[in-house]
mmCIF file of C-alpha atoms in Angstrom:
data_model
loop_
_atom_site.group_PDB
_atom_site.id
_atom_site.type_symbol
_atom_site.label_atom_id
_atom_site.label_comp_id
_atom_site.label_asym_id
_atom_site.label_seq_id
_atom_site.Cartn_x
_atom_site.Cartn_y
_atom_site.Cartn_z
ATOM 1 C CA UNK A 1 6.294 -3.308 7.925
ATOM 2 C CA UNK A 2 8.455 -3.162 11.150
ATOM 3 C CA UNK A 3 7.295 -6.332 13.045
ATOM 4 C CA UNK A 4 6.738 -8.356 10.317
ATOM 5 C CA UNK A 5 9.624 -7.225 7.995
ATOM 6 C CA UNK A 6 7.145 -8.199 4.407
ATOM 7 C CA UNK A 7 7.351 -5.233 2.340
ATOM 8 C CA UNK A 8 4.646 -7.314 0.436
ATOM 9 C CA UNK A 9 2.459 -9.112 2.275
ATOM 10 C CA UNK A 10 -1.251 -10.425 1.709
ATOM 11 C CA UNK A 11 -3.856 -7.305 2.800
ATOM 12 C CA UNK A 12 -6.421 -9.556 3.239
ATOM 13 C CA UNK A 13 -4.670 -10.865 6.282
ATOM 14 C CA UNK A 14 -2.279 -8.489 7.245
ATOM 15 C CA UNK A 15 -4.133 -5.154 6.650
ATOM 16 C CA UNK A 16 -3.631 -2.553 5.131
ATOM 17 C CA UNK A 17 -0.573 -0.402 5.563
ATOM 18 C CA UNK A 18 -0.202 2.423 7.906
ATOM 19 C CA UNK A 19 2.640 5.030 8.252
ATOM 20 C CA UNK A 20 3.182 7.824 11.085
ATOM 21 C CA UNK A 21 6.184 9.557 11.892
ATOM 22 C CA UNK A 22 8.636 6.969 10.078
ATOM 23 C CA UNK A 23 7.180 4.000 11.422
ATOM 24 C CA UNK A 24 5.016 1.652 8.766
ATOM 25 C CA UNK A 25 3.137 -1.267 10.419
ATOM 26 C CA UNK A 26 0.247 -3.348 8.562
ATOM 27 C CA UNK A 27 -2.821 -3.311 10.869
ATOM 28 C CA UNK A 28 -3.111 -6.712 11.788
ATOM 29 C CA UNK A 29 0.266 -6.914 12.620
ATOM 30 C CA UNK A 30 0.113 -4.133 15.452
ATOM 31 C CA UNK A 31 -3.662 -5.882 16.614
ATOM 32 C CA UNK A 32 -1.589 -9.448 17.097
ATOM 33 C CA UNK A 33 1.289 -7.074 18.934
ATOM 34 C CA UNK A 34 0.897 -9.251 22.289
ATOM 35 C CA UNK A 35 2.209 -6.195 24.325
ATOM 36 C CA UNK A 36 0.532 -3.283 21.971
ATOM 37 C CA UNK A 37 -2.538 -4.890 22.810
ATOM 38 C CA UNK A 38 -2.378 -5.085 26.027
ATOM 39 C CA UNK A 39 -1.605 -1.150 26.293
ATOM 40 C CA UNK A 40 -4.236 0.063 24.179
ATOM 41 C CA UNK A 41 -6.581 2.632 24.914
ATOM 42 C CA UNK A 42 -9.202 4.379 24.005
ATOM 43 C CA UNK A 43 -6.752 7.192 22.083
ATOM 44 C CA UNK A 44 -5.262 3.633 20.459
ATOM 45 C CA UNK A 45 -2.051 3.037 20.409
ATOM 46 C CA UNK A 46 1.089 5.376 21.435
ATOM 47 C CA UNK A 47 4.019 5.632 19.385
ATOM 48 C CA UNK A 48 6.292 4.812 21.796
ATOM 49 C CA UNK A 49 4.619 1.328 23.097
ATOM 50 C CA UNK A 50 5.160 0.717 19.066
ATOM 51 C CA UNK A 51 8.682 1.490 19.462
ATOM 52 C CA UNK A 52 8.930 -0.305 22.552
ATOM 53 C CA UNK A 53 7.246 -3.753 20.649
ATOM 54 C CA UNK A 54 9.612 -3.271 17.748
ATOM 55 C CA UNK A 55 12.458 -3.045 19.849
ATOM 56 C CA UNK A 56 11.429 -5.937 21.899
ATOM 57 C CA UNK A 57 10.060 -8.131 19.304
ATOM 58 C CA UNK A 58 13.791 -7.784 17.366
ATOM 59 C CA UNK A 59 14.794 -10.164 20.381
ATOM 60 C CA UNK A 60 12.510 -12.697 19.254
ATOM 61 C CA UNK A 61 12.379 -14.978 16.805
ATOM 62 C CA UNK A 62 10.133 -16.104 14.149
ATOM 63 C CA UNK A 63 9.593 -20.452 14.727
ATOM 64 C CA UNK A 64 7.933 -20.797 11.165
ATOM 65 C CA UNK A 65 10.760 -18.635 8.640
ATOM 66 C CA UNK A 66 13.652 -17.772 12.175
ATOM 67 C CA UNK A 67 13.923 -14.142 10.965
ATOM 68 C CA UNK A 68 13.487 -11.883 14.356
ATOM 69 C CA UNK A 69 11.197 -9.556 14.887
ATOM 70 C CA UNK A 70 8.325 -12.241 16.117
ATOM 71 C CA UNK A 71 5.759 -9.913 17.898
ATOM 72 C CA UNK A 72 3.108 -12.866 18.107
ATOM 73 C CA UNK A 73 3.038 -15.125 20.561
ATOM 74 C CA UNK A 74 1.194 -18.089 21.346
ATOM 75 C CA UNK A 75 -1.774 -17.605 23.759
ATOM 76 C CA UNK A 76 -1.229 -20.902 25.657
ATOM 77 C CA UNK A 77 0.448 -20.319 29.194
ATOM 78 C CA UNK A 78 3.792 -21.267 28.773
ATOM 79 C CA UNK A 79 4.442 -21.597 25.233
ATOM 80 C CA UNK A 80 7.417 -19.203 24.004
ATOM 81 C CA UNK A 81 6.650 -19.768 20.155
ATOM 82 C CA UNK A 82 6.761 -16.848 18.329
ATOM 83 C CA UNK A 83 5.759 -15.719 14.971
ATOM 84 C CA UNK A 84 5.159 -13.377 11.927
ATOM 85 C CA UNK A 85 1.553 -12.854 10.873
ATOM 86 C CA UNK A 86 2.384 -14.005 7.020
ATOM 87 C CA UNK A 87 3.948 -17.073 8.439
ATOM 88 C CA UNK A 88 1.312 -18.150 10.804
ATOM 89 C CA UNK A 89 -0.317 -20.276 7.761
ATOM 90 C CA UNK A 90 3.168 -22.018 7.096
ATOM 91 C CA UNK A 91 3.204 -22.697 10.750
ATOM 92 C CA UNK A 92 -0.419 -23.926 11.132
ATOM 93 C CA UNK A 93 -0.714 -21.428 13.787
ATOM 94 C CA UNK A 94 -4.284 -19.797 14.302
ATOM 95 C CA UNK A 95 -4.874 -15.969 14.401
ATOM 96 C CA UNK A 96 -8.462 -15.305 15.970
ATOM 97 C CA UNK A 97 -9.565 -11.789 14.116
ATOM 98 C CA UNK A 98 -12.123 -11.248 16.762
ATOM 99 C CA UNK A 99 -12.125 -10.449 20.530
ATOM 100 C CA UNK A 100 -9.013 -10.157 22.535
ATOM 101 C CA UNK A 101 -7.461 -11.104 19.172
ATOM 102 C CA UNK A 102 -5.248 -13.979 20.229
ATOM 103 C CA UNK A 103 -2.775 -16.167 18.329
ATOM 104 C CA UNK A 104 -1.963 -19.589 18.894
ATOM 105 C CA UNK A 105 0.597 -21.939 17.615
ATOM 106 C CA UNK A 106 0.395 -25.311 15.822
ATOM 107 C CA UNK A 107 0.932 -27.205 19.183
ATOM 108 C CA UNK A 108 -1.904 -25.171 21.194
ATOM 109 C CA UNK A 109 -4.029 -24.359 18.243
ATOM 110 C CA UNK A 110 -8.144 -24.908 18.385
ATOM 111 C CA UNK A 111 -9.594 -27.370 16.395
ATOM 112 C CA UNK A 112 -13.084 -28.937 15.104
ATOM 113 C CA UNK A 113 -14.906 -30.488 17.462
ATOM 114 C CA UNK A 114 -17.094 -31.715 15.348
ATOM 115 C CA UNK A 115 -17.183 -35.424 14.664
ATOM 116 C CA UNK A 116 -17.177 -35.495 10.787
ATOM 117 C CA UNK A 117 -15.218 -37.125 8.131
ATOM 118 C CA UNK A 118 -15.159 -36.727 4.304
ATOM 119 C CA UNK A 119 -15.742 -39.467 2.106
ATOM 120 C CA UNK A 120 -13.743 -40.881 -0.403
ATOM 121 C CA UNK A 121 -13.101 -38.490 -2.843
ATOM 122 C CA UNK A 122 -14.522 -35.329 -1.444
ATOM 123 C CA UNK A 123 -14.295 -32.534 -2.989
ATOM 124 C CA UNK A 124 -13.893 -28.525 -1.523
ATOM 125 C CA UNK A 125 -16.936 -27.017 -2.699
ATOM 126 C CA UNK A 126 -15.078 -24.151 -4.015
ATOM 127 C CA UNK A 127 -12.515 -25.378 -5.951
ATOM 128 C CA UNK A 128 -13.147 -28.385 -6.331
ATOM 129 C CA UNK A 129 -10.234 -30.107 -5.431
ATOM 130 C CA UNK A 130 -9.701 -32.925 -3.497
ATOM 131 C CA UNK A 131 -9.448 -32.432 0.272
ATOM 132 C CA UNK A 132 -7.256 -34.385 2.852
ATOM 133 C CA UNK A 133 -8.925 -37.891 4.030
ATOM 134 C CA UNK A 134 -9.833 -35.894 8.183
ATOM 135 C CA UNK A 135 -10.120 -32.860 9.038
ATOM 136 C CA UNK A 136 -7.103 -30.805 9.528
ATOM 137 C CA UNK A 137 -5.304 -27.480 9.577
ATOM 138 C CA UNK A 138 -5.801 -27.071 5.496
ATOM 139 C CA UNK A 139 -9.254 -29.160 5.388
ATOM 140 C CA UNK A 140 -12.225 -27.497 7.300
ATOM 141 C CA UNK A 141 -15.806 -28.778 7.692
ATOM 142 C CA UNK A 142 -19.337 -27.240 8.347
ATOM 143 C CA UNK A 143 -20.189 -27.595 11.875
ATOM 144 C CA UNK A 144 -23.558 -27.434 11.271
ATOM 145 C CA UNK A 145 -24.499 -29.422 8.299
ATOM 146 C CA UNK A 146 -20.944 -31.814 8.411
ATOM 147 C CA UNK A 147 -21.031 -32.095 4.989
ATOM 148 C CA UNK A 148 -19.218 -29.512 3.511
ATOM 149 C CA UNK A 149 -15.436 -29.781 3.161
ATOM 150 C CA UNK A 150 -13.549 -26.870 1.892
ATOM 151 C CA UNK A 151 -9.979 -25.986 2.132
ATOM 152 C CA UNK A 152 -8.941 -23.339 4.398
ATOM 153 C CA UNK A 153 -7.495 -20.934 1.800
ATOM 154 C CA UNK A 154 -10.529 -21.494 -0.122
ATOM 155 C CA UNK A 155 -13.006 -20.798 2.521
ATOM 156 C CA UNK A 156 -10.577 -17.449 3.487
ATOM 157 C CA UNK A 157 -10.464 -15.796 0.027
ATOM 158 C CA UNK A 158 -14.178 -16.577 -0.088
ATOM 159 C CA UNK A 159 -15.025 -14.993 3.579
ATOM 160 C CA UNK A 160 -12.816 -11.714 1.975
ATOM 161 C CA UNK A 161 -15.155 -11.442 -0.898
ATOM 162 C CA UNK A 162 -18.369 -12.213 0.905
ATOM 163 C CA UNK A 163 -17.741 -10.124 4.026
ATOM 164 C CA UNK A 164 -19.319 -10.342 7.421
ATOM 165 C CA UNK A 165 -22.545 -9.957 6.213
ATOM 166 C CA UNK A 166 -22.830 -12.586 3.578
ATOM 167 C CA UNK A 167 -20.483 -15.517 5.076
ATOM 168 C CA UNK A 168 -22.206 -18.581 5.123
ATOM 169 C CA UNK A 169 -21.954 -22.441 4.749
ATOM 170 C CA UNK A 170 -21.519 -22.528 1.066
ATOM 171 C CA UNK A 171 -23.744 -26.122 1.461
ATOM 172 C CA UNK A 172 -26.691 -25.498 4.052
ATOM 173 C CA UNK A 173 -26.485 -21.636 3.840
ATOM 174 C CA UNK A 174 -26.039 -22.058 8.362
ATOM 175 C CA UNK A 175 -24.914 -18.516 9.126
ATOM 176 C CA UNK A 176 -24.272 -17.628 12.885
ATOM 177 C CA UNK A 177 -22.883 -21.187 13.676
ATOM 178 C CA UNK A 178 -20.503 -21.393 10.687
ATOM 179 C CA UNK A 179 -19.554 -17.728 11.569
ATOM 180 C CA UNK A 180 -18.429 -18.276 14.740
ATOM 181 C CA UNK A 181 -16.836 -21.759 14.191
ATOM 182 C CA UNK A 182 -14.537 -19.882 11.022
ATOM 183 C CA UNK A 183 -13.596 -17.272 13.145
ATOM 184 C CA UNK A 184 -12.123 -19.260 15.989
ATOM 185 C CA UNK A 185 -10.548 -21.362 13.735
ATOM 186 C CA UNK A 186 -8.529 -18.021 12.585
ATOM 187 C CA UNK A 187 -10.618 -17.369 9.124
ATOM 188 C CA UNK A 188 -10.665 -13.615 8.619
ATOM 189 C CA UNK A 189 -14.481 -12.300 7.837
ATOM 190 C CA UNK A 190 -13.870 -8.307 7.245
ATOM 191 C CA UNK A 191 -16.882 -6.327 8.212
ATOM 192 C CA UNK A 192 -18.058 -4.791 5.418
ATOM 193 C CA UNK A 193 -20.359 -5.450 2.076
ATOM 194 C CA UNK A 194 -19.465 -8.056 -0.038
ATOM 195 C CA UNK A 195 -17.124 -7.189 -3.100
ATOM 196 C CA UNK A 196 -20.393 -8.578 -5.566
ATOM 197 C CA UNK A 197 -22.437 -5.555 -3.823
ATOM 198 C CA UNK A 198 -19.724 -2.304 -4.692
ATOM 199 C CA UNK A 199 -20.383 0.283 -6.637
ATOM 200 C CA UNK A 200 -18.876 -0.880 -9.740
ATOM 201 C CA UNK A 201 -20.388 -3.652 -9.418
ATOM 202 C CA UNK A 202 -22.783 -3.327 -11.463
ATOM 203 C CA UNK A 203 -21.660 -0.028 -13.471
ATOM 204 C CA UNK A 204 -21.461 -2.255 -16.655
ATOM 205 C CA UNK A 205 -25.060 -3.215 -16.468
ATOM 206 C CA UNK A 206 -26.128 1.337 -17.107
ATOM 207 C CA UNK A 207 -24.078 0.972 -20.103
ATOM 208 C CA UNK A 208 -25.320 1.094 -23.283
ATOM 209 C CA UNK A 209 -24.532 -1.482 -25.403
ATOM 210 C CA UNK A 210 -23.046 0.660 -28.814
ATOM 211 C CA UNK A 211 -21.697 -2.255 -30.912
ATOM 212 C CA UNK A 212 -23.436 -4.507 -33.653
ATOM 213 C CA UNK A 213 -22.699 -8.423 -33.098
ATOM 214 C CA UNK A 214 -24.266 -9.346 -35.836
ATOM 215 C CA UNK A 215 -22.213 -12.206 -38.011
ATOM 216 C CA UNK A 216 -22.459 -9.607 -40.722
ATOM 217 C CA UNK A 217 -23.031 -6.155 -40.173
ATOM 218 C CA UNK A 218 -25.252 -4.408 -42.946
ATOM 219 C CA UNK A 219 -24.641 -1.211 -41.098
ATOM 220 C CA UNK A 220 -22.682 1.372 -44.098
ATOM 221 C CA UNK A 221 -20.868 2.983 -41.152
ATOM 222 C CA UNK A 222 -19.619 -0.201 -39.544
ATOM 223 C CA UNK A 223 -20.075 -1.991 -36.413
ATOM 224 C CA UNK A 224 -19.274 0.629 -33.841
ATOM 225 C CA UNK A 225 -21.922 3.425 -36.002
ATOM 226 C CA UNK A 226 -24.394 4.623 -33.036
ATOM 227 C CA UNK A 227 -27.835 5.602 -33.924
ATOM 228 C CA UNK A 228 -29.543 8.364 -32.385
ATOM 229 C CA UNK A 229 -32.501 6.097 -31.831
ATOM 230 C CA UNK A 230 -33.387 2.206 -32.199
#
């Protein structure tokens, strides 16, 4: 990719791959371009504003790794932090997936406003690990129920498999509250059907089961003989 220079690089955050005329950007990366943004239209995006952003965001600098080609910047007036979309995690910086799509670093970032915090102890309900002792940039919390703690990876590879559709408080099942609350706090929730509800999802469950798992077979032919019928 040309502005964040990751030849691998997490899809489920930076998007997939795209490739015109020489020039390979990952999705995300070119939405978070402060400056392609700002010249989109309704065509999308010309190839020479991306030009123009990779040649200006080779200027820049990366805060988090201090490789150039930083084509995020912070949101907050006056802030001249830049970044790579993989590093924003590293950096604690928040990448809002929604809207005007803005970026914020670990200084300017939004946080929970909720008053909550975990016990002793607590567990993330989806790994089960401990969480930090307060909320934080790696420990989330329900807004709406304040009683389930998660980590942020945790609740982001689970938001990627359940999909816009499906995301919910894995506690109190709140949808349009904890939606909105994950997505300004930078979780990615791709629109689409969750990953249970694919087609081969449940492809196993037409096939016919054509082995015997019996302790001991009786079968002459063996365990993997089919019968017509039966």
């Amino acid at each position: 990719c040309l502005l964040c220079r990751r030849a691998e690089a997490d899809p489920a955050i930076c998007g997939a791959k795209l490739e015109k005329q020489g020039l390979r950007a990952h999705v995300f990366c070119l939405s978070f371009a402060n400056e392609l943004f700002q010249q989109r239209s309704r065509d999308g995006v010309r190839l020479e504003d991306i030009r123009r952003t990779i040649a200006r965001a080779a200027q820049k600098h990366c805060f988090v790794c201090g490789e150039s080609g930083a084509a995020i910047s912070c949101w907050e007036t006056g802030c001249d932090r830049s970044f790579h979309l993989p590093c924003a995690v590293e950096g604690e910086c928040v990448t809002q997936f929604f809207g005007l799509y803005r970026s914020f670093c670990w200084e300017h970032r939004p946080e929970q406003a909720v008053e909550a915090a975990p016990q002793e102890n607590t567990t993330c309900l989806i790994c089960l690990d401990l969480v930090e002792e307060r909320k934080s940039y790696g420990t989330m919390v329900c807004p709406a129920c304040k009683h389930a703690w998660f980590h942020r990876g945790c609740i982001q590879n689970h938001a990627i498999h359940a999909g816009f559709s499906c995301f919910q408080c894995p506690h109190c099942q709140n949808e349009y509250r904890f939606l909105m609350e994950m997505l300004t706090m930078g979780i990615r929730i791709p629109r689409r059907l969750p990953s249970w509800e694919s087609r081969r999802a449940y492809a196993a469950l037409s096939e016919r089961h054509s082995r015997c798992d019996a302790r001991e077979c009786l079968c002459p032919g063996g365990r993997e003989q089919a019968e017509e019928e039966g």
